[in-house]
CSV table of C-alpha atoms in Angstrom, one decimal:
chain,number,residue,atom,x,y,z
A,556,MET,CA,0.0,0.0,0.0
A,557,LYS,CA,2.9,2.4,0.5
A,558,LYS,CA,4.0,2.3,-3.1
A,559,PRO,CA,0.7,3.6,-4.6
A,560,LEU,CA,0.7,6.4,-2.0
A,561,LYS,CA,4.2,7.5,-3.1
A,562,LEU,CA,3.2,7.5,-6.7
A,563,LEU,CA,0.1,9.6,-6.0
A,564,TRP,CA,2.2,12.1,-4.1
A,565,ALA,CA,4.8,12.3,-6.9
A,566,GLY,CA,2.0,12.9,-9.4
A,567,ALA,CA,0.5,15.7,-7.4
A,568,CYS,CA,3.9,17.4,-7.0
A,569,TRP,CA,4.5,17.2,-10.8
A,570,LEU,CA,1.1,18.9,-11.5
A,571,MET,CA,1.9,21.7,-9.0
A,572,LEU,CA,5.3,22.3,-10.5
A,573,SER,CA,4.1,22.2,-14.1
A,574,GLY,CA,1.4,24.7,-13.3
A,575,CYS,CA,4.0,27.1,-11.9
A,576,SER,CA,6.2,26.9,-14.9
A,577,LYS,CA,3.5,28.3,-17.4
A,578,GLU,CA,4.1,31.9,-18.6
A,579,PRO,CA,1.5,34.5,-17.4
A,580,LYS,CA,-1.0,35.5,-20.1
A,581,THR,CA,-0.7,39.1,-21.5
A,582,GLU,CA,-4.0,40.8,-22.2
A,583,VAL,CA,-3.7,43.5,-24.9
A,584,ILE,CA,-6.3,46.3,-24.7
A,585,ILE,CA,-6.6,48.4,-27.9
A,586,GLN,CA,-7.9,51.9,-27.2
A,587,LYS,CA,-9.6,53.6,-30.1
A,588,VAL,CA,-8.2,57.1,-30.6
A,589,PRO,CA,-11.0,59.7,-31.4
A,590,VAL,CA,-10.3,61.5,-34.6
A,591,LEU,CA,-11.8,64.3,-36.6
A,592,LYS,CA,-13.6,62.9,-39.7
A,593,ALA,CA,-11.8,63.6,-42.9
A,594,SER,CA,-15.1,64.9,-44.3
A,595,SER,CA,-15.2,67.5,-41.5
A,596,LEU,CA,-11.8,69.1,-42.0
A,597,TYR,CA,-13.3,72.3,-43.2
A,598,LYS,CA,-16.5,72.4,-41.1
A,599,PRO,CA,-16.0,75.0,-38.4
A,600,GLU,CA,-18.5,73.5,-35.9
A,601,MET,CA,-16.8,70.1,-36.1
A,602,VAL,CA,-13.2,71.4,-35.9
A,603,TYR,CA,-14.2,73.7,-33.0
A,604,ASP,CA,-15.9,70.9,-31.0
A,605,TYR,CA,-13.0,68.5,-31.6
A,606,ARG,CA,-10.4,71.0,-30.4
A,607,GLU,CA,-12.5,71.8,-27.3
A,608,ALA,CA,-12.8,68.1,-26.4
A,609,HIS,CA,-9.2,66.9,-27.2
A,610,GLY,CA,-6.8,69.8,-27.4
A,611,ASP,CA,-3.3,68.5,-28.3
A,612,PHE,CA,-3.8,65.1,-26.7
A,613,HIS,CA,-2.8,63.3,-29.9
A,614,GLU,CA,0.2,65.5,-30.7
A,615,GLU,CA,2.7,62.6,-30.9
A,616,MET,CA,0.7,60.6,-33.4
A,617,ALA,CA,0.0,63.8,-35.5
A,618,THR,CA,3.7,64.7,-35.7
A,619,SER,CA,4.5,61.1,-36.9
A,620,TYR,CA,2.1,61.6,-39.8
A,621,LEU,CA,3.6,65.0,-40.6
A,622,ALA,CA,7.0,63.3,-40.8
A,623,LYS,CA,5.6,60.8,-43.3
A,624,ALA,CA,4.2,63.7,-45.3
A,625,LYS,CA,7.5,65.5,-45.4
A,626,GLU,CA,9.2,62.4,-46.6
A,627,ALA,CA,6.6,61.8,-49.4
A,628,GLU,CA,6.5,65.4,-50.6
A,629,ALA,CA,9.5,65.1,-52.8
A,630,THR,CA,8.1,62.2,-54.8
A,631,ASN,CA,4.3,62.0,-54.2
A,632,LEU,CA,2.4,65.2,-53.4
A,633,GLN,CA,-1.0,63.4,-53.2
A,634,LYS,CA,0.5,61.0,-50.6
A,635,ALA,CA,1.9,64.0,-48.7
A,636,ILE,CA,-1.5,65.6,-48.7
A,637,TYR,CA,-3.1,62.4,-47.4
A,638,PHE,CA,-0.6,62.2,-44.5
A,639,THR,CA,-1.0,65.9,-43.6
A,640,LYS,CA,-4.8,65.4,-43.5
A,641,ARG,CA,-4.3,62.4,-41.2
A,642,ALA,CA,-2.3,64.6,-38.9
A,643,ILE,CA,-5.0,67.3,-38.9
A,644,THR,CA,-7.7,64.7,-38.0
A,645,LEU,CA,-5.7,63.9,-34.9
A,646,GLN,CA,-4.7,67.5,-34.0
A,647,PRO,CA,-6.2,70.3,-36.0
A,648,THR,CA,-3.9,73.3,-35.6
A,649,LEU,CA,-3.3,76.5,-37.7
A,650,ASP,CA,0.2,75.4,-38.5
A,651,TYR,CA,-0.9,72.0,-39.9
A,652,TYR,CA,-3.6,73.7,-42.0
A,653,LYS,CA,-1.0,76.1,-43.4
A,654,GLN,CA,1.2,73.1,-44.4
A,655,LEU,CA,-1.8,71.5,-46.1
A,656,ALA,CA,-2.5,74.8,-47.9
A,657,ALA,CA,1.1,74.8,-49.3
A,658,LEU,CA,0.6,71.3,-50.7
A,659,LEU,CA,-2.8,72.2,-52.2
A,660,HIS,CA,-1.2,75.2,-53.8
A,661,LYS,CA,1.5,73.0,-55.4
A,662,THR,CA,-1.2,70.7,-56.9
A,663,GLU,CA,-3.4,73.7,-57.8
A,664,GLN,CA,-6.4,72.3,-55.9
A,665,TYR,CA,-7.9,75.8,-55.7
A,666,ASP,CA,-11.5,74.8,-54.9
A,667,GLU,CA,-10.4,72.9,-51.8
A,668,LEU,CA,-8.1,75.7,-50.9
A,669,MET,CA,-11.1,78.0,-50.9
A,670,SER,CA,-12.8,75.8,-48.2
A,671,LEU,CA,-9.6,75.8,-46.2
A,672,TYR,CA,-9.2,79.5,-46.2
A,673,GLU,CA,-12.8,80.1,-45.4
A,674,LEU,CA,-12.3,78.1,-42.2
A,675,LEU,CA,-9.1,80.1,-41.3
A,676,VAL,CA,-10.2,83.6,-42.3
A,677,PHE,CA,-13.9,84.1,-41.7
A,678,ASP,CA,-15.6,84.8,-38.4
A,679,GLN,CA,-17.3,81.4,-37.4
A,680,ALA,CA,-19.3,82.6,-34.4
A,681,ASP,CA,-22.6,81.8,-36.0
A,682,LYS,CA,-21.5,78.1,-36.6
A,683,THR,CA,-19.7,77.6,-33.3
A,684,THR,CA,-20.4,79.7,-30.2
A,685,LYS,CA,-23.6,81.2,-31.5
A,686,LYS,CA,-22.6,84.4,-29.8
A,687,ASP,CA,-22.5,88.0,-31.1
A,688,THR,CA,-18.8,88.4,-30.5
A,689,PRO,CA,-16.5,87.3,-33.4
A,690,MET,CA,-15.0,83.8,-33.1
A,691,TYR,CA,-12.1,82.6,-35.2
A,692,ILE,CA,-11.1,78.9,-35.0
A,693,PHE,CA,-7.4,79.7,-34.8
A,694,GLY,CA,-7.5,83.3,-33.8
A,695,LYS,CA,-7.7,86.5,-35.9
A,696,PRO,CA,-6.2,86.0,-39.4
A,697,ASP,CA,-3.0,87.9,-40.2
A,698,GLU,CA,-2.3,89.7,-43.5
A,699,GLU,CA,-0.6,86.7,-45.1
A,700,LEU,CA,-3.6,84.4,-44.6
A,701,VAL,CA,-6.0,87.1,-45.9
A,702,TYR,CA,-3.7,87.7,-48.9
A,703,GLU,CA,-3.4,84.1,-49.9
A,704,PHE,CA,-7.2,83.7,-49.6
A,705,LEU,CA,-7.7,86.7,-51.9
A,706,VAL,CA,-5.2,85.2,-54.5
A,707,VAL,CA,-6.9,81.8,-54.5
A,708,ASN,CA,-10.3,83.5,-54.7
A,709,LEU,CA,-9.3,85.5,-57.8
A,710,LEU,CA,-7.8,82.4,-59.4
A,711,VAL,CA,-11.0,80.5,-59.2
A,712,ASN,CA,-13.1,83.6,-60.1
A,713,SER,CA,-15.0,83.3,-56.9
A,714,TYR,CA,-17.5,86.0,-55.6
A,715,HIS,CA,-16.0,86.2,-52.1
A,716,THR,CA,-13.6,89.1,-52.9
A,717,GLY,CA,-15.7,91.9,-51.4
A,718,GLN,CA,-16.4,89.7,-48.3
A,719,ILE,CA,-12.7,89.0,-47.8
A,720,VAL,CA,-11.7,92.6,-48.1
A,721,GLU,CA,-14.4,93.6,-45.5
A,722,GLU,CA,-13.0,90.9,-43.2
A,723,ALA,CA,-9.5,92.3,-43.7
A,724,LYS,CA,-10.8,95.8,-42.9
A,725,LYS,CA,-12.5,94.5,-39.7
A,726,GLN,CA,-9.2,92.9,-38.6
A,727,GLY,CA,-7.1,96.0,-39.3
A,728,VAL,CA,-5.1,94.5,-42.1
A,729,SER,CA,-3.7,97.1,-44.4
A,730,LEU,CA,-5.9,97.3,-47.5
A,731,GLU,CA,-3.3,99.3,-49.3
A,732,ASN,CA,-0.7,96.5,-48.9
A,733,LEU,CA,-3.2,93.9,-50.0
A,734,LYS,CA,-4.0,95.9,-53.2
A,735,LYS,CA,-0.4,96.5,-54.1
A,736,ARG,CA,0.5,92.9,-53.6
A,737,LEU,CA,-2.5,91.6,-55.6
A,738,LEU,CA,-1.9,93.9,-58.6
A,739,ALA,CA,1.8,92.8,-58.7
A,740,ASP,CA,1.2,89.1,-58.2
A,741,GLN,CA,2.5,87.1,-61.2
A,742,ARG,CA,0.0,84.3,-60.5
A,743,LEU,CA,-2.8,86.6,-61.3
A,744,GLN,CA,-1.2,88.2,-64.4
A,745,PHE,CA,-3.1,91.5,-64.3
A,746,THR,CA,-2.6,94.3,-66.9
A,747,PRO,CA,-3.7,97.8,-66.1
A,748,THR,CA,-6.3,97.8,-69.0
A,749,SER,CA,-7.9,94.4,-68.0
A,750,SER,CA,-11.3,94.1,-66.4
A,751,GLY,CA,-9.7,91.9,-63.7
A,752,TYR,CA,-7.3,94.8,-62.8
A,753,GLN,CA,-10.2,97.2,-62.6
A,754,GLN,CA,-12.2,94.8,-60.6
A,755,VAL,CA,-9.5,94.5,-57.9
A,756,LEU,CA,-9.3,98.3,-57.7
A,757,PHE,CA,-13.0,98.5,-57.2
A,758,TYR,CA,-13.0,96.2,-54.1
A,759,PHE,CA,-10.6,98.6,-52.4
A,760,PHE,CA,-12.5,101.8,-53.1
A,761,THR,CA,-14.1,103.7,-50.3
A,762,GLU,CA,-17.9,103.8,-50.2
A,763,LYS,CA,-17.8,107.2,-51.9
A,764,GLY,CA,-15.5,105.9,-54.5
A,765,LYS,CA,-17.7,102.9,-55.2
A,766,GLU,CA,-20.7,105.2,-55.7
A,767,ALA,CA,-18.8,107.3,-58.2
A,768,TYR,CA,-17.6,104.2,-60.1
A,769,ILE,CA,-21.1,102.7,-60.3
A,770,ARG,CA,-22.2,105.7,-62.3
A,771,SER,CA,-19.0,106.1,-64.3
A,772,GLU,CA,-18.2,105.7,-67.9
A,773,ALA,CA,-15.9,102.8,-67.0
A,774,ASN,CA,-18.8,100.9,-65.5
A,775,PHE,CA,-21.0,101.7,-68.5
A,776,LYS,CA,-18.3,100.1,-70.7
A,777,GLN,CA,-18.5,97.0,-68.4
A,778,LEU,CA,-22.2,97.0,-68.9
A,779,LEU,CA,-21.8,97.0,-72.7
A,780,ALA,CA,-19.1,94.3,-72.5
A,781,SER,CA,-21.4,92.1,-70.5
A,782,ILE,CA,-24.0,91.8,-73.2
A,783,GLN,CA,-23.1,89.2,-75.8
A,784,ASP,CA,-26.0,89.7,-78.3
A,785,SER,CA,-25.2,92.6,-80.6
A,786,SER,CA,-26.9,91.8,-83.9
A,787,SER,CA,-28.2,94.8,-85.8
A,788,SER,CA,-31.3,92.7,-86.8
A,789,PHE,CA,-33.4,90.7,-84.3
A,790,GLU,CA,-36.9,89.8,-83.2
A,791,ILE,CA,-38.7,89.4,-79.8
A,792,GLY,CA,-41.6,87.2,-80.8
A,793,GLN,CA,-44.5,85.9,-78.8
A,794,LYS,CA,-42.5,82.9,-77.5
A,795,ASP,CA,-39.5,85.2,-76.7
A,796,VAL,CA,-41.3,87.8,-74.6
A,797,PRO,CA,-41.8,85.8,-71.4
A,798,GLN,CA,-38.2,84.5,-71.4
A,799,PHE,CA,-36.3,85.9,-68.4
A,800,ASN,CA,-33.0,84.8,-67.0
A,801,TYR,CA,-33.9,84.7,-63.3
A,802,GLU,CA,-30.9,82.4,-62.5
A,803,LYS,CA,-28.4,84.9,-63.8
A,804,PHE,CA,-29.9,87.8,-61.9
A,805,TYR,CA,-30.2,86.1,-58.5
A,806,GLN,CA,-26.9,84.1,-58.6
A,807,ASP,CA,-24.7,87.2,-59.1
A,808,ASP,CA,-22.9,88.4,-56.0
A,809,TYR,CA,-23.8,92.0,-55.1
A,810,ALA,CA,-20.1,92.6,-54.4
A,811,ASP,CA,-18.9,91.8,-57.9
A,812,PHE,CA,-18.4,94.9,-59.9
A,813,SER,CA,-19.3,93.0,-63.2
A,814,SER,CA,-22.6,91.9,-61.8
A,815,PRO,CA,-25.9,93.2,-63.2
A,816,HIS,CA,-26.6,94.7,-59.8
A,817,PHE,CA,-24.0,97.4,-60.5
A,818,PHE,CA,-25.5,98.1,-63.9
A,819,MET,CA,-28.9,98.8,-62.4
A,820,TYR,CA,-28.1,102.5,-61.9
A,821,PHE,CA,-28.0,103.1,-65.6
A,822,LEU,CA,-31.7,102.0,-66.0
A,823,PRO,CA,-34.4,104.7,-66.2
A,824,GLU,CA,-36.4,102.8,-63.7
A,825,LYS,CA,-33.7,103.1,-61.1
A,826,LYS,CA,-33.1,106.7,-61.9
A,827,GLU,CA,-36.7,107.5,-61.4
A,828,LYS,CA,-37.0,105.5,-58.1
A,829,PRO,CA,-33.5,105.2,-56.6
A,830,ASP,CA,-34.7,103.4,-53.5
A,831,GLU,CA,-36.5,100.6,-55.4
A,832,TRP,CA,-34.9,97.2,-56.3
A,833,VAL,CA,-35.2,96.5,-60.0
A,834,VAL,CA,-35.3,92.9,-61.3
A,835,PHE,CA,-34.0,93.0,-64.9
A,836,ASP,CA,-32.4,90.9,-67.6
A,837,LEU,CA,-30.0,92.5,-70.1
A,838,LYS,CA,-30.9,91.2,-73.5
A,839,ARG,CA,-29.2,93.1,-76.4
A,840,LYS,CA,-26.9,95.9,-77.3
A,841,VAL,CA,-26.9,97.7,-80.7
A,842,LYS,CA,-24.3,100.3,-82.0
A,843,ILE,CA,-26.3,103.2,-83.4
A,844,SER,CA,-23.4,105.6,-84.1
A,845,PRO,CA,-19.8,106.2,-82.8
A,846,GLU,CA,-21.2,108.1,-79.8
A,847,VAL,CA,-24.6,106.3,-79.3
A,848,ASN,CA,-25.5,102.8,-78.1
A,849,ALA,CA,-28.9,101.2,-77.6
A,850,ILE,CA,-29.7,98.5,-75.0
A,851,VAL,CA,-32.7,96.3,-74.7
A,852,TYR,CA,-33.5,94.8,-71.3
A,853,ALA,CA,-36.5,93.2,-69.6
A,854,ILE,CA,-38.1,94.2,-66.4
A,855,ASP,CA,-40.0,91.6,-64.4
A,856,SER,CA,-42.8,92.0,-61.9
A,857,SER,CA,-44.3,88.5,-62.1
A,858,GLU,CA,-46.0,86.6,-59.3
A,859,LEU,CA,-43.6,84.1,-57.7
A,860,GLY,CA,-43.9,80.7,-59.4
A,861,CYS,CA,-46.4,81.8,-62.0
A,862,PRO,CA,-46.7,79.9,-65.4
A,863,GLU,CA,-44.7,81.3,-68.2
A,864,GLU,CA,-47.7,82.7,-70.1
A,865,MET,CA,-48.8,84.6,-67.0
A,866,ARG,CA,-45.5,86.3,-66.4
A,867,ASP,CA,-45.8,90.1,-66.1
A,868,LEU,CA,-42.8,91.8,-67.8
A,869,TYR,CA,-41.9,94.4,-70.4
A,870,TYR,CA,-38.9,95.2,-72.6
A,871,ARG,CA,-37.4,98.6,-72.7
A,872,LEU,CA,-35.1,100.0,-75.4
A,873,VAL,CA,-32.8,102.8,-74.2
A,874,THR,CA,-30.4,104.9,-76.2
A,875,TYR,CA,-27.3,106.0,-74.3
A,876,GLY,CA,-24.6,108.6,-74.8
A,877,LYS,CA,-20.9,107.7,-74.6
A,878,LYS,CA,-20.7,108.1,-70.8
A,879,GLY,CA,-23.9,106.2,-70.1
A,880,GLU,CA,-26.3,109.1,-70.0
A,881,VAL,CA,-29.9,108.2,-71.1
A,882,LEU,CA,-30.9,109.9,-74.3
A,883,GLN,CA,-34.3,108.4,-74.9
A,884,SER,CA,-36.2,105.2,-74.0
A,885,MET,CA,-39.4,103.4,-74.8
A,886,ILE,CA,-41.2,100.1,-74.0
A,887,VAL,CA,-40.9,97.9,-77.2
A,888,ALA,CA,-42.4,94.6,-76.0
A,889,ARG,CA,-44.7,93.5,-73.2
A,890,GLN,CA,-46.6,90.6,-71.7
A,891,SER,CA,-49.1,91.6,-69.0
A,892,GLY,CA,-52.6,90.1,-68.6
A,893,GLU,CA,-54.5,90.7,-71.8
A,894,SER,CA,-51.7,92.8,-73.4
A,895,LEU,CA,-49.0,91.4,-75.6
A,896,SER,CA,-46.5,93.4,-77.8
A,897,THR,CA,-43.7,92.0,-79.9
A,898,LEU,CA,-40.7,93.6,-81.5
A,899,SER,CA,-39.0,93.3,-84.9
A,900,TYR,CA,-35.7,95.4,-85.2
A,901,ASP,CA,-33.6,95.9,-88.3
A,902,LYS,CA,-30.7,98.4,-88.5
A,903,GLY,CA,-32.1,101.2,-86.5
A,904,LYS,CA,-35.7,100.8,-87.6
A,905,PHE,CA,-38.2,98.7,-85.7
A,906,THR,CA,-41.8,97.7,-85.5
A,907,VAL,CA,-43.9,97.1,-82.4
A,908,THR,CA,-46.9,94.8,-83.0
A,909,ASP,CA,-49.7,94.8,-80.4
A,910,HIS,CA,-52.0,91.8,-79.6
A,911,LYS,CA,-55.0,91.2,-77.3
A,912,ARG,CA,-55.0,88.0,-75.3
A,913,THR,CA,-58.3,86.3,-74.3
A,914,TRP,CA,-58.4,84.1,-71.2
A,915,LYS,CA,-60.8,81.3,-70.3
A,916,LYS,CA,-62.0,83.4,-67.3
A,917,PRO,CA,-61.3,87.0,-66.2
A,918,TYR,CA,-57.6,87.5,-65.8
A,919,ALA,CA,-56.1,87.9,-62.3
A,920,LYS,CA,-52.4,88.1,-61.8
A,921,ASN,CA,-52.2,85.7,-58.9
A,922,ASP,CA,-54.9,83.2,-60.1
A,923,PHE,CA,-52.9,80.5,-61.9
A,924,ASP,CA,-55.9,78.3,-62.6
A,925,ASN,CA,-56.5,80.0,-66.0
A,926,TYR,CA,-55.4,79.6,-69.5
A,927,LEU,CA,-55.2,81.4,-72.8
A,928,VAL,CA,-58.0,80.9,-75.4
A,929,LYS,CA,-56.7,83.1,-78.2
A,930,THR,CA,-54.3,85.9,-79.2
A,931,GLU,CA,-55.3,88.4,-81.8
A,932,LYS,CA,-53.2,91.1,-83.5
A,933,THR,CA,-54.7,94.6,-82.9
A,934,GLY,CA,-52.1,96.9,-84.6
A,935,GLU,CA,-48.5,97.9,-85.1
A,936,HIS,CA,-46.3,101.0,-84.7
A,937,ARG,CA,-43.1,101.8,-86.6
A,938,PHE,CA,-40.1,103.8,-85.2
A,939,GLU,CA,-36.6,104.8,-86.1
A,940,ILE,CA,-33.5,105.6,-84.1
A,941,GLN,CA,-31.5,108.5,-85.4
A,942,PRO,CA,-27.7,108.8,-85.1
A,943,THR,CA,-28.2,111.2,-82.2
A,944,GLY,CA,-30.1,108.5,-80.3
A,945,LYS,CA,-33.4,110.2,-80.7
A,946,ILE,CA,-36.4,107.8,-81.3
A,947,ILE,CA,-39.0,109.0,-83.7
A,948,PRO,CA,-42.3,107.4,-85.0
A,949,VAL,CA,-42.1,106.7,-88.7
A,950,VAL,CA,-45.8,105.9,-89.3
A,951,ALA,CA,-48.6,107.0,-87.0
A,952,PRO,CA,-51.1,104.4,-85.9
A,953,SER,CA,-54.0,104.0,-88.4
A,954,PRO,CA,-57.5,105.2,-87.3
A,955,GLU,CA,-58.8,101.7,-86.7
A,956,THR,CA,-55.9,100.8,-84.6
A,957,PRO,CA,-56.7,101.0,-80.8
A,958,ASP,CA,-54.6,103.6,-79.1
A,959,SER,CA,-51.8,102.0,-77.2
A,960,THR,CA,-49.5,104.9,-76.7
A,961,SER,CA,-49.3,104.1,-73.0
A,962,ASN,CA,-47.3,101.0,-74.0
A,963,HIS,CA,-45.0,102.7,-76.5
A,964,SER,CA,-44.5,106.3,-75.3
A,965,ILE,CA,-41.1,107.7,-76.0
A,966,SER,CA,-39.4,109.0,-72.9
A,967,PRO,CA,-36.5,111.5,-72.9
A,968,GLU,CA,-34.0,111.5,-70.0
């Protein structure tokens, strides 16, 4: 009986010793590092919230990505951009964004650069703190940031220029320095006679200077240059009358000196009522003589969302002197309720043809549940533009023609 007991004891000791000889298990815990989403790199509210929550906690990881970006820059700019963005997702700082901007400049990714500079330069209080006091994600922008934003903005022909200049003024950045640098910048390639050069000058005018420019001969030349249709013979028929380029009028930035909004002040409607907003569409220009130009434009007062045949608008022909002074004007086409007038123009002579429109039920401007039954010609009027810009009737309306002089009265300045 003693032998089995010895064997049992030996086995127990072996088990105890073998258990002690095993290596301890190592448990690896992977902690997920919070990062800013790549799609949020230029979203002020997301960048602001991330910085508030994490500060520079991930600086070591961010700098390791920047080192990779520096290494890749010589051979692969897109890879360098990728690594720099990874660094920013871990630690969004002004310096890292500037490094990204330099890479985007090299690859001419100007649209993305616009988003980057908007984040760095514009006041973001409305998207972050929601307070009245200005809030800049990385502090007030310096002259260099504002300047590079302006350059990129002009390279992509953006409409932010006036807004950027106003931001610079608010921050105390020297507008004179910005203007001199822009006009001399080889990337923009301005010449003193170019419209781009004149445009840059305009943004740096004082308010009084802008007012003077808006009514100047230089601005009138811009108006003429903006109108592409310049045929000496054309028609505005029944299908043409209701056509109005709303998109062009409403998409133009009010700060852009080549925008139609700055040409408004040459219109008789604006001269008669300076405080009123005029919705217009520049249609045609015609050279009458070396000193006289004629312009045809449409004025719209339609109900919002109305059908095309119910649009309420008229076309005015205006003759102008060399400096943009109005010589004479008259309404040459119209669509309004029961009235319709069309235009046929040929080398300084034109005919206005009047029609009466009959509707299914009595016409009301804001009642869209209606439709045209018929359109009948009621008469026509002939006119001629003299070399001086004076508009004269050629043939008086015949006795049986209804009087429509209210539609076609000639107005001097």
